[in-house]
């Protein structure tokens, strides 16, 4: 068996003269997007292909076998090392199998899927590598050391707002007629919103992506959960064939989407260590688990709706609101069963005037300010117990006479 192994690093050109059937599917390009916690490798293909993925250790690597595939004659520039990927090697094997080895900087959880052509790309095989560099260095389980638990009174905590800029990396989102990419404008709005939230006493923002890379949808939810977010807001810009349509809309999860997700949580609860609203489901019987989940989802949905209404009200002051009611849809990122979540379609990027406005910092700031004001109004009216906002809200709603007395006695000292 003859195996050709080619090492690809940096801008080294790949050139292979290999015998493969003329009808073989070609790998035409390899693209890499690296984020802090995950790396996406995209193989551009000339057609649909079967593949098998295996994860190997010592050294950590991913092996992809594509029977009947080959690389494009003349080759292509290999991607530079990035994120979890050290290098990509390709080998044309006897029998027409193309073997691709992705050498890893650290162990990862790998997930692969084939995507159908769209208006920009043909068939693509996408390999997502999740796991940050620190993952393999977790200390091995040793003798247990007793942990001292202090029972100090709990400090009032900051509210956590998870801000999710839609799309990113190889997924540009919608594209306007002047070439504006949704992923860029929504990221600008998300960053501005984060800054405003962080400027607020008692609130802290986390971004589900902090640069131009793709984060899988479920992973976005998981990042918010891992940080115990009090609210999740996803920022998008809509697109529609009719270019006259403009304005913003706000979505929450539909009842149908909530039911689908409940079924999934119940089916997987033995394997899941996640707590729903602070309780574990895996030790509950079926009926109790589904009741607890249903209670948590209903509370989260109702909170989502109230918060979304506030945001919609503020957006109404900025400009055209497309739909004056909060909309419901089965968006994946809204499916956390215990975190109030909303998705804001800030504008129609398909509308040429809105597209041009969306590109300006002034409009991005206006939209961020409106979302911030909406969230602020919601949390001051409905502060979670134990937060600084709860203390501040109580102070703000104290009867005027009490405030006046306090002020007078303070200045008398
Ligand atoms: Zn979008």
Short mmCIF file of C-alpha atoms and ligand atoms in Angstrom, two decimals:
data_model
loop_
_atom_site.label_atom_id
_atom_site.label_comp_id
_atom_site.label_asym_id
_atom_site.label_seq_id
_atom_site.Cartn_x
_atom_site.Cartn_y
_atom_site.Cartn_z
CA UNK A 1 0.00 0.00 0.00
CA UNK A 2 1.43 3.34 -1.01
CA UNK A 3 0.73 6.27 1.21
CA UNK A 4 1.68 9.83 0.40
CA UNK A 5 1.95 12.01 3.43
CA UNK A 6 2.22 15.72 2.99
CA UNK A 7 2.85 18.08 5.83
CA UNK A 8 0.99 21.31 5.50
CA UNK A 9 1.93 24.30 7.55
CA UNK A 10 1.71 28.03 6.97
CA UNK A 11 1.50 28.91 3.32
CA UNK A 12 3.20 25.77 2.02
CA UNK A 13 1.43 24.79 -1.16
CA UNK A 14 0.04 21.34 -1.44
CA UNK A 15 0.76 19.62 -4.69
CA UNK A 16 -0.27 16.06 -5.27
CA UNK A 17 -0.22 13.97 -8.38
CA UNK A 18 -2.24 11.03 -7.35
CA UNK A 19 -4.29 8.50 -9.09
CA UNK A 20 -7.93 8.87 -8.16
CA UNK A 21 -11.02 8.34 -10.26
CA UNK A 22 -12.00 11.38 -12.34
CA UNK A 23 -15.42 11.35 -10.73
CA UNK A 24 -13.94 11.59 -7.23
CA UNK A 25 -15.17 14.33 -4.93
CA UNK A 26 -12.43 16.94 -4.53
CA UNK A 27 -11.34 18.68 -1.38
CA UNK A 28 -10.81 22.19 -2.76
CA UNK A 29 -9.85 24.21 0.23
CA UNK A 30 -9.42 24.08 4.00
CA UNK A 31 -10.45 26.99 6.18
CA UNK A 32 -9.87 27.45 9.89
CA UNK A 33 -11.59 29.65 12.47
CA UNK A 34 -10.24 29.69 15.98
CA UNK A 35 -11.97 31.06 19.07
CA UNK A 36 -10.88 30.88 22.70
CA UNK A 37 -12.82 27.66 23.40
CA UNK A 38 -13.40 26.06 20.05
CA UNK A 39 -11.93 25.75 16.58
CA UNK A 40 -13.85 25.12 13.38
CA UNK A 41 -12.22 23.44 10.38
CA UNK A 42 -14.14 23.66 7.10
CA UNK A 43 -13.32 21.50 4.09
CA UNK A 44 -14.71 22.90 0.84
CA UNK A 45 -15.82 20.02 -1.36
CA UNK A 46 -16.87 19.59 -4.98
CA UNK A 47 -19.74 17.34 -3.95
CA UNK A 48 -21.33 15.33 -1.21
CA UNK A 49 -19.02 12.80 0.44
CA UNK A 50 -19.21 10.10 3.09
CA UNK A 51 -16.72 10.46 5.89
CA UNK A 52 -15.66 8.81 9.11
CA UNK A 53 -14.13 10.72 12.00
CA UNK A 54 -11.98 9.19 14.74
CA UNK A 55 -10.34 10.89 17.69
CA UNK A 56 -6.94 9.56 18.73
CA UNK A 57 -4.69 10.29 21.71
CA UNK A 58 -0.93 10.36 22.27
CA UNK A 59 -0.45 12.49 20.33
CA UNK A 60 -3.90 14.07 20.18
CA UNK A 61 -5.23 14.05 16.62
CA UNK A 62 -8.34 13.67 14.52
CA UNK A 63 -8.42 11.27 11.60
CA UNK A 64 -10.95 11.81 8.82
CA UNK A 65 -11.41 9.17 6.14
CA UNK A 66 -13.24 10.06 2.94
CA UNK A 67 -13.61 7.10 0.62
CA UNK A 68 -13.52 8.13 -3.04
CA UNK A 69 -12.27 11.65 -2.35
CA UNK A 70 -9.10 13.39 -3.52
CA UNK A 71 -7.54 16.82 -3.30
CA UNK A 72 -7.88 19.36 -6.06
CA UNK A 73 -5.18 18.94 -8.71
CA UNK A 74 -2.68 21.77 -8.24
CA UNK A 75 -3.36 21.93 -4.55
CA UNK A 76 -4.26 24.87 -2.34
CA UNK A 77 -2.76 26.88 0.48
CA UNK A 78 -3.02 25.07 3.78
CA UNK A 79 -4.26 27.02 6.78
CA UNK A 80 -1.74 28.23 9.34
CA UNK A 81 -1.83 26.62 12.79
CA UNK A 82 -4.61 28.17 14.87
CA UNK A 83 -6.59 27.34 18.00
CA UNK A 84 -6.59 23.62 18.67
CA UNK A 85 -5.07 22.82 15.27
CA UNK A 86 -1.29 22.40 14.94
CA UNK A 87 -1.31 21.23 11.35
CA UNK A 88 -3.37 19.41 8.76
CA UNK A 89 -1.91 16.48 6.80
CA UNK A 90 -3.48 14.77 3.82
CA UNK A 91 -2.71 11.34 2.46
CA UNK A 92 -4.13 9.70 -0.65
CA UNK A 93 -4.38 6.01 0.18
CA UNK A 94 -4.68 3.00 -2.02
CA UNK A 95 -8.28 2.18 -2.87
CA UNK A 96 -9.10 5.86 -3.37
CA UNK A 97 -9.45 6.78 0.29
CA UNK A 98 -8.41 10.29 1.24
CA UNK A 99 -7.12 10.38 4.79
CA UNK A 100 -6.88 13.73 6.55
CA UNK A 101 -5.08 13.99 9.86
CA UNK A 102 -5.60 17.05 12.03
CA UNK A 103 -2.78 17.26 14.57
CA UNK A 104 -4.04 18.89 17.74
CA UNK A 105 -2.44 21.22 20.26
CA UNK A 106 -4.57 19.59 23.01
CA UNK A 107 -7.37 17.02 23.33
CA UNK A 108 -10.80 18.16 22.11
CA UNK A 109 -14.35 16.95 21.69
CA UNK A 110 -14.89 16.66 17.94
CA UNK A 111 -18.13 16.91 16.02
CA UNK A 112 -18.48 16.76 12.23
CA UNK A 113 -21.27 17.31 9.75
CA UNK A 114 -21.76 17.85 6.02
CA UNK A 115 -23.60 20.98 4.90
CA UNK A 116 -25.39 21.48 1.59
CA UNK A 117 -24.40 24.25 -0.85
CA UNK A 118 -25.66 27.78 -0.28
CA UNK A 119 -25.31 30.90 -2.45
CA UNK A 120 -21.69 31.38 -1.37
CA UNK A 121 -20.22 27.93 -0.90
CA UNK A 122 -20.62 24.42 -2.26
CA UNK A 123 -20.71 21.31 -0.11
CA UNK A 124 -18.69 21.65 3.08
CA UNK A 125 -17.56 19.21 5.68
CA UNK A 126 -17.44 21.05 9.00
CA UNK A 127 -15.40 19.77 11.93
CA UNK A 128 -15.93 21.52 15.25
CA UNK A 129 -13.26 21.03 17.89
CA UNK A 130 -14.46 22.09 21.33
CA UNK A 131 -12.31 22.47 24.41
CA UNK A 132 -9.85 25.12 25.55
CA UNK A 133 -6.12 24.60 25.91
CA UNK A 134 -6.42 24.28 29.71
CA UNK A 135 -8.68 21.22 29.42
CA UNK A 136 -6.05 18.45 29.53
CA UNK A 137 -4.15 19.99 32.45
CA UNK A 138 -6.90 19.37 35.00
CA UNK A 139 -5.27 17.72 38.00
CA UNK A 140 -5.78 13.99 38.27
CA UNK A 141 -8.04 12.90 41.10
CA UNK A 142 -5.85 12.49 44.15
CA UNK A 143 -6.58 11.89 47.83
CA UNK A 144 -9.46 14.11 48.80
CA UNK A 145 -8.68 17.14 50.94
CA UNK A 146 -11.38 18.39 53.28
CA UNK A 147 -12.69 21.73 52.08
CA UNK A 148 -13.48 24.31 54.69
CA UNK A 149 -16.88 25.87 54.10
CA UNK A 150 -17.35 29.37 55.43
CA UNK A 151 -20.86 30.40 56.32
CA UNK A 152 -20.42 34.13 55.95
CA UNK A 153 -23.53 36.10 55.02
CA UNK A 154 -23.79 36.03 51.21
CA UNK A 155 -22.71 39.22 49.51
CA UNK A 156 -25.15 40.76 47.08
CA UNK A 157 -24.06 39.53 43.68
CA UNK A 158 -23.90 41.17 40.28
CA UNK A 159 -26.49 40.32 37.66
CA UNK A 160 -24.99 38.46 34.71
CA UNK A 161 -26.23 39.31 31.21
CA UNK A 162 -25.10 36.95 28.45
CA UNK A 163 -24.86 38.82 25.15
CA UNK A 164 -24.80 36.69 22.04
CA UNK A 165 -23.65 38.26 18.78
CA UNK A 166 -25.20 36.07 16.08
CA UNK A 167 -23.19 34.18 13.47
CA UNK A 168 -19.42 34.73 13.08
CA UNK A 169 -16.47 33.11 11.37
CA UNK A 170 -17.47 31.19 8.27
CA UNK A 171 -21.12 32.06 8.91
CA UNK A 172 -21.57 35.71 7.86
CA UNK A 173 -25.33 35.71 8.56
CA UNK A 174 -27.43 37.84 6.22
CA UNK A 175 -25.64 40.10 3.74
CA UNK A 176 -27.01 43.46 2.61
CA UNK A 177 -27.04 44.73 -0.96
CA UNK A 178 -23.98 46.93 -0.22
CA UNK A 179 -22.10 43.93 1.20
CA UNK A 180 -22.65 44.59 4.91
CA UNK A 181 -22.37 41.34 6.83
CA UNK A 182 -24.75 40.63 9.69
CA UNK A 183 -21.98 39.03 11.78
CA UNK A 184 -20.00 42.31 11.79
CA UNK A 185 -22.78 44.76 12.66
CA UNK A 186 -24.31 42.55 15.34
CA UNK A 187 -20.90 42.08 16.93
CA UNK A 188 -20.42 45.87 17.04
CA UNK A 189 -23.83 46.27 18.70
CA UNK A 190 -23.12 43.40 21.14
CA UNK A 191 -19.79 44.93 22.19
CA UNK A 192 -21.39 48.33 22.77
CA UNK A 193 -24.20 46.72 24.75
CA UNK A 194 -21.64 44.83 26.87
CA UNK A 195 -19.83 48.08 27.60
CA UNK A 196 -23.05 49.78 28.70
CA UNK A 197 -24.04 46.84 30.89
CA UNK A 198 -20.58 46.79 32.47
CA UNK A 199 -20.86 50.52 33.16
CA UNK A 200 -23.93 49.84 35.26
CA UNK A 201 -23.55 49.21 39.00
CA UNK A 202 -24.58 45.66 39.87
CA UNK A 203 -24.52 44.27 36.33
CA UNK A 204 -21.91 42.34 34.41
CA UNK A 205 -21.89 41.31 30.76
CA UNK A 206 -20.43 38.20 29.19
CA UNK A 207 -20.11 37.78 25.42
CA UNK A 208 -20.72 34.33 23.93
CA UNK A 209 -18.21 35.22 21.22
CA UNK A 210 -15.50 37.81 21.55
CA UNK A 211 -14.29 37.91 17.96
CA UNK A 212 -15.00 36.81 14.42
CA UNK A 213 -15.40 33.06 14.84
CA UNK A 214 -18.33 30.70 14.89
CA UNK A 215 -19.73 29.26 18.11
CA UNK A 216 -22.22 26.39 17.71
CA UNK A 217 -25.72 27.39 18.83
CA UNK A 218 -26.02 24.97 21.72
CA UNK A 219 -22.55 26.00 22.88
CA UNK A 220 -23.75 29.63 23.09
CA UNK A 221 -26.48 28.53 25.49
CA UNK A 222 -24.01 26.44 27.45
CA UNK A 223 -21.63 29.38 27.86
CA UNK A 224 -24.44 31.43 29.37
CA UNK A 225 -25.38 28.53 31.68
CA UNK A 226 -21.79 27.98 32.75
CA UNK A 227 -21.63 31.62 33.89
CA UNK A 228 -25.04 31.33 35.57
CA UNK A 229 -26.41 34.15 33.48
CA UNK A 230 -29.60 35.86 34.65
CA UNK A 231 -30.60 36.68 31.09
CA UNK A 232 -29.55 35.78 27.57
CA UNK A 233 -29.93 38.20 24.68
CA UNK A 234 -29.03 37.25 21.13
CA UNK A 235 -28.41 40.07 18.63
CA UNK A 236 -29.22 39.65 14.94
CA UNK A 237 -30.18 41.61 11.83
CA UNK A 238 -32.97 40.17 9.73
CA UNK A 239 -33.23 39.63 6.00
CA UNK A 240 -36.17 39.13 3.67
CA UNK A 241 -36.68 39.02 -0.11
CA UNK A 242 -38.90 42.12 -0.09
CA UNK A 243 -36.31 44.89 0.33
CA UNK A 244 -38.95 47.44 1.39
CA UNK A 245 -39.48 45.70 4.74
CA UNK A 246 -37.72 47.39 7.66
CA UNK A 247 -37.80 47.70 11.45
CA UNK A 248 -36.84 45.65 14.47
CA UNK A 249 -38.53 42.69 16.19
CA UNK A 250 -37.98 40.80 19.43
CA UNK A 251 -38.46 37.04 19.80
CA UNK A 252 -38.80 34.63 22.68
CA UNK A 253 -39.02 30.84 22.57
CA UNK A 254 -42.32 29.37 21.39
CA UNK A 255 -44.28 26.84 23.44
CA UNK A 256 -43.46 24.23 20.80
CA UNK A 257 -39.75 24.96 21.08
CA UNK A 258 -39.99 24.67 24.86
CA UNK A 259 -41.74 21.27 24.63
CA UNK A 260 -39.10 19.91 22.23
CA UNK A 261 -36.37 21.03 24.58
CA UNK A 262 -38.12 19.56 27.64
CA UNK A 263 -38.27 16.18 25.88
CA UNK A 264 -34.57 16.42 25.18
CA UNK A 265 -33.65 17.31 28.77
CA UNK A 266 -35.78 14.47 30.14
CA UNK A 267 -34.30 11.96 27.70
CA UNK A 268 -30.75 12.96 28.55
CA UNK A 269 -31.07 13.66 32.22
CA UNK A 270 -29.10 10.61 33.34
CA UNK A 271 -26.05 11.90 31.48
CA UNK A 272 -26.49 15.56 32.27
CA UNK A 273 -24.96 17.08 35.35
CA UNK A 274 -26.63 20.43 34.68
CA UNK A 275 -29.00 21.76 37.24
CA UNK A 276 -32.29 23.21 36.10
CA UNK A 277 -33.12 26.24 38.19
CA UNK A 278 -30.73 24.91 40.82
CA UNK A 279 -32.17 21.36 41.03
CA UNK A 280 -30.85 18.15 39.58
CA UNK A 281 -33.27 16.11 37.49
CA UNK A 282 -31.33 12.87 37.29
CA UNK A 283 -32.42 11.53 40.68
CA UNK A 284 -36.12 12.34 40.18
CA UNK A 285 -38.73 9.99 38.80
CA UNK A 286 -40.23 10.77 35.38
CA UNK A 287 -43.30 12.61 36.60
CA UNK A 288 -41.51 14.77 39.14
CA UNK A 289 -38.69 15.57 36.73
CA UNK A 290 -41.11 16.70 34.06
CA UNK A 291 -43.13 18.79 36.52
CA UNK A 292 -39.98 20.53 37.79
CA UNK A 293 -38.78 21.16 34.27
CA UNK A 294 -42.17 22.50 33.23
CA UNK A 295 -42.28 24.90 36.19
CA UNK A 296 -38.80 26.16 35.42
CA UNK A 297 -39.56 26.64 31.72
CA UNK A 298 -42.85 28.44 32.41
CA UNK A 299 -41.13 30.84 34.79
CA UNK A 300 -38.30 31.48 32.33
CA UNK A 301 -40.71 32.02 29.42
CA UNK A 302 -42.87 34.41 31.36
CA UNK A 303 -39.79 36.39 32.46
CA UNK A 304 -38.51 36.34 28.87
CA UNK A 305 -41.76 37.84 27.66
CA UNK A 306 -41.79 40.64 30.23
CA UNK A 307 -38.13 41.50 29.53
CA UNK A 308 -38.68 41.31 25.75
CA UNK A 309 -41.63 43.70 26.02
CA UNK A 310 -39.41 46.23 27.79
CA UNK A 311 -36.75 45.96 25.10
CA UNK A 312 -39.34 46.29 22.35
CA UNK A 313 -40.73 49.41 24.05
CA UNK A 314 -37.26 51.01 24.04
CA UNK A 315 -36.55 50.00 20.44
CA UNK A 316 -39.79 51.71 19.49
CA UNK A 317 -38.20 55.01 20.53
CA UNK A 318 -35.17 54.45 18.26
CA UNK A 319 -37.06 53.89 15.04
CA UNK A 320 -39.41 51.63 13.22
CA UNK A 321 -40.55 48.52 15.05
CA UNK A 322 -41.66 45.87 12.58
CA UNK A 323 -43.87 43.91 14.93
CA UNK A 324 -45.33 45.58 17.98
CA UNK A 325 -45.88 42.31 19.83
CA UNK A 326 -43.14 40.06 21.14
CA UNK A 327 -42.82 37.22 18.59
CA UNK A 328 -42.40 33.53 19.35
CA UNK A 329 -40.16 31.12 17.45
CA UNK A 330 -38.18 27.95 17.93
CA UNK A 331 -34.73 29.54 17.90
CA UNK A 332 -32.14 27.14 19.29
CA UNK A 333 -30.25 29.74 21.33
CA UNK A 334 -33.41 30.60 23.29
CA UNK A 335 -33.89 27.09 24.66
CA UNK A 336 -32.29 27.33 28.12
CA UNK A 337 -35.04 25.98 30.39
CA UNK A 338 -34.15 28.30 33.26
CA UNK A 339 -32.59 31.44 31.79
CA UNK A 340 -34.93 34.13 30.45
CA UNK A 341 -33.85 34.51 26.82
CA UNK A 342 -34.67 36.75 23.88
CA UNK A 343 -33.50 37.32 20.35
CA UNK A 344 -33.46 40.86 18.97
CA UNK A 345 -33.64 41.32 15.20
CA UNK A 346 -32.28 44.86 15.33
CA UNK A 347 -33.22 45.80 11.75
CA UNK A 348 -33.60 44.44 8.22
CA UNK A 349 -30.16 44.35 6.67
CA UNK A 350 -31.98 43.51 3.41
CA UNK A 351 -33.51 46.99 3.40
CA UNK A 352 -30.95 49.27 1.68
CA UNK A 353 -31.63 52.28 3.93
CA UNK A 354 -31.50 50.22 7.11
CA UNK A 355 -28.35 48.52 5.90
CA UNK A 356 -26.58 51.86 5.49
CA UNK A 357 -27.81 53.02 8.90
CA UNK A 358 -26.70 49.77 10.54
CA UNK A 359 -23.15 50.40 9.36
CA UNK A 360 -22.93 53.67 11.28
CA UNK A 361 -21.63 53.76 14.82
CA UNK A 362 -24.41 56.20 15.70
CA UNK A 363 -27.11 53.66 14.85
CA UNK A 364 -25.23 50.77 16.47
CA UNK A 365 -24.97 52.82 19.68
CA UNK A 366 -28.65 53.77 19.54
CA UNK A 367 -29.70 50.14 19.23
CA UNK A 368 -27.34 49.03 22.01
CA UNK A 369 -28.62 51.84 24.23
CA UNK A 370 -32.25 50.84 23.61
CA UNK A 371 -31.59 47.18 24.47
CA UNK A 372 -29.64 48.26 27.57
CA UNK A 373 -32.46 50.54 28.73
CA UNK A 374 -35.02 47.78 28.19
CA UNK A 375 -33.00 45.25 30.20
CA UNK A 376 -32.37 47.80 32.92
CA UNK A 377 -36.06 48.64 33.22
CA UNK A 378 -36.91 44.93 33.39
CA UNK A 379 -34.37 44.13 36.11
CA UNK A 380 -35.22 47.16 38.26
CA UNK A 381 -38.88 46.06 38.15
CA UNK A 382 -38.07 42.35 38.63
CA UNK A 383 -34.74 42.06 40.44
CA UNK A 384 -33.57 38.52 41.29
CA UNK A 385 -33.20 38.10 45.07
CA UNK A 386 -29.68 38.45 46.43
CA UNK A 387 -28.46 40.83 43.74
CA UNK A 388 -27.16 44.36 44.13
CA UNK A 389 -29.88 45.43 41.72
CA UNK A 390 -32.46 44.11 44.22
CA UNK A 391 -30.92 46.38 46.89
CA UNK A 392 -30.75 49.36 44.55
CA UNK A 393 -34.31 48.79 43.34
CA UNK A 394 -35.58 48.64 46.94
CA UNK A 395 -33.82 51.92 47.64
CA UNK A 396 -35.25 53.57 44.55
CA UNK A 397 -38.81 52.48 45.34
CA UNK A 398 -38.65 53.45 49.04
CA UNK A 399 -41.36 56.00 49.96
CA UNK A 400 -40.26 59.57 49.36
CA UNK A 401 -40.71 60.55 53.01
CA UNK A 402 -38.29 57.83 54.09
CA UNK A 403 -35.74 58.99 51.56
CA UNK A 404 -36.19 62.60 52.66
CA UNK A 405 -35.65 61.65 56.30
CA UNK A 406 -32.54 59.70 55.49
CA UNK A 407 -31.12 62.57 53.47
CA UNK A 408 -31.84 65.12 56.19
CA UNK A 409 -30.28 63.05 58.97
CA UNK A 410 -27.26 62.25 56.77
CA UNK A 411 -26.49 65.89 56.12
CA UNK A 412 -27.08 66.80 59.78
CA UNK A 413 -24.12 64.68 60.87
ZN1 LIG B 1 -29.05 36.22 12.22
#
